[in-house]
Amino acid sequence: MRKLLVASGAMLLAGCVPAGRPPEPVSAPRPQQPAGRLVTGSVSGTVAYRERMALLPDAVVEVQVLGAAGEVLGRYRQATDGLQVPIRFTVAYQAREGAPLRLTARILDGDGRALFALPAPQPMTAAPALMLQRVG
């Protein structure tokens, strides 16, 4: 009887795995991470550049809050109307709680051409002082 059970078990196991192929590992499905709740926030800071030159009266300051994938979550856009650097800004945004956020900024001339810009998006901090570089 015991030999019959062993033989039956061996035949069953042999049918489970195709000949010449090792069995594939089985892993439990991963639980999906719950998305953080949507929160509204704002960040305030300044935009400046090192060059000793005045902005034209029609210059425009633009600051954006970016999400992890580069999507725009909030935008500040304001004509300088003769203001000079450092220029204060406040950007309101909506993002998932705990999501990494970055800032980008630039100063445009009256025709929309970039005069100054951040070389790369920066991680968002409280009260950032964004130092732009001349474009071109």
Coordinates of C-alpha atoms in Angstrom, one line a residue:
M1 CA 0.0 0.0 0.0
R2 CA 2.8 2.4 0.9
K3 CA 4.5 1.7 -2.4
L4 CA 1.3 2.5 -4.2
L5 CA 1.0 5.8 -2.5
V6 CA 4.6 6.8 -3.2
A7 CA 4.2 5.8 -6.9
S8 CA 1.0 7.8 -7.2
G9 CA 2.6 10.9 -5.6
A10 CA 5.6 10.7 -7.9
M11 CA 3.3 10.5 -10.9
L12 CA 1.3 13.5 -9.8
L13 CA 4.4 15.6 -9.2
A14 CA 5.9 14.6 -12.5
G15 CA 2.8 15.9 -14.3
C16 CA 3.1 19.4 -12.6
V17 CA 6.4 20.5 -14.1
P18 CA 7.2 20.1 -17.8
A19 CA 10.2 18.0 -18.5
G20 CA 13.5 20.0 -18.6
R21 CA 12.0 23.1 -17.0
P22 CA 12.5 24.1 -13.4
P23 CA 9.4 25.2 -11.5
E24 CA 8.9 29.0 -11.5
P25 CA 8.9 30.6 -8.1
V26 CA 5.5 31.7 -6.8
S27 CA 5.3 35.1 -5.1
A28 CA 2.3 36.6 -3.3
P29 CA 0.7 39.6 -5.0
R30 CA 2.0 42.9 -3.6
P31 CA -0.6 45.0 -1.9
Q32 CA -1.0 48.3 -3.7
Q33 CA 0.2 51.3 -1.8
P34 CA -2.7 53.6 -1.0
A35 CA -2.3 57.0 -2.7
G36 CA -1.8 59.8 -0.2
R37 CA -4.7 62.1 0.2
L38 CA -4.8 65.3 -1.9
V39 CA -3.6 68.3 0.1
T40 CA -3.5 72.0 -0.7
G41 CA -0.4 74.0 0.2
S42 CA 1.7 77.0 -0.8
V43 CA 5.3 78.0 -0.8
S44 CA 6.8 81.5 -0.6
G45 CA 10.3 82.6 -1.5
T46 CA 12.4 84.9 -3.7
V47 CA 13.8 84.8 -7.2
A48 CA 17.1 86.6 -7.9
Y49 CA 20.2 86.5 -10.2
R50 CA 23.8 87.5 -9.7
E51 CA 24.3 89.7 -12.7
R52 CA 24.4 93.4 -12.0
M53 CA 21.7 94.5 -14.5
A54 CA 18.2 95.9 -14.2
L55 CA 15.2 94.1 -15.5
L56 CA 13.1 95.7 -18.2
P57 CA 9.7 97.0 -17.0
D58 CA 7.9 94.4 -19.1
A59 CA 9.8 91.3 -17.6
V60 CA 7.7 88.5 -16.2
V61 CA 8.6 86.1 -13.3
E62 CA 7.3 82.6 -13.5
V63 CA 7.7 80.0 -10.7
Q64 CA 6.2 76.4 -10.9
V65 CA 5.8 73.6 -8.4
L66 CA 6.4 70.3 -10.1
G67 CA 5.3 66.8 -9.1
A68 CA 7.5 63.7 -9.2
A69 CA 6.8 63.1 -12.9
G70 CA 7.4 66.7 -13.8
E71 CA 3.7 67.7 -13.9
V72 CA 2.9 71.3 -13.0
L73 CA 1.0 71.4 -9.7
G74 CA 1.0 75.1 -9.2
R75 CA 2.1 78.2 -11.0
Y76 CA 3.0 81.8 -10.2
R77 CA 3.3 84.2 -13.1
Q78 CA 3.5 88.0 -12.5
A79 CA 4.7 91.0 -14.5
T80 CA 7.5 92.7 -12.6
D81 CA 6.2 96.3 -13.5
G82 CA 9.7 97.7 -12.9
L83 CA 10.4 95.7 -9.7
Q84 CA 14.0 94.5 -9.4
V85 CA 15.5 91.3 -7.8
P86 CA 15.0 89.8 -5.3
I87 CA 11.4 89.4 -6.3
R88 CA 9.0 87.7 -3.8
F89 CA 6.6 85.0 -4.9
T90 CA 3.9 82.7 -3.5
V91 CA 2.7 79.6 -5.3
A92 CA -0.4 77.7 -4.3
Y93 CA -0.5 74.0 -5.3
Q94 CA -2.4 70.7 -4.8
A95 CA -0.4 67.5 -4.4
R96 CA -0.6 64.0 -2.9
E97 CA 0.5 64.0 0.7
G98 CA 4.1 63.0 1.1
A99 CA 4.9 63.3 -2.7
P100 CA 8.3 64.8 -3.5
L101 CA 7.9 68.3 -5.0
R102 CA 10.4 70.4 -6.9
L103 CA 10.5 74.1 -8.0
T104 CA 11.5 75.7 -11.3
A105 CA 11.7 79.4 -12.1
R106 CA 12.5 81.8 -14.9
I107 CA 12.3 85.4 -15.8
L108 CA 11.0 86.2 -19.3
D109 CA 11.2 89.3 -21.4
G110 CA 8.1 91.0 -22.8
D111 CA 8.1 88.6 -25.8
G112 CA 8.2 85.5 -23.7
R113 CA 11.9 84.7 -24.2
A114 CA 13.7 83.4 -21.1
L115 CA 16.3 85.8 -19.8
F116 CA 17.2 83.9 -16.5
A117 CA 16.3 80.4 -15.4
L118 CA 17.1 77.7 -12.8
P119 CA 19.5 75.3 -14.5
A120 CA 17.5 72.4 -13.1
P121 CA 14.4 71.9 -10.9
Q122 CA 15.2 72.1 -7.2
P123 CA 13.7 70.2 -4.3
M124 CA 11.1 72.3 -2.6
T125 CA 12.1 73.8 0.8
A126 CA 10.4 76.2 3.1
A127 CA 11.1 79.8 2.0
P128 CA 13.4 79.0 -1.0
A129 CA 15.7 81.6 -2.4
L130 CA 16.0 80.7 -6.0
M131 CA 19.2 81.9 -7.7
L132 CA 18.7 82.0 -11.5
Q133 CA 21.3 81.9 -14.2
R134 CA 21.4 83.9 -17.4
V135 CA 20.1 82.0 -20.4
G136 CA 22.0 82.1 -23.7

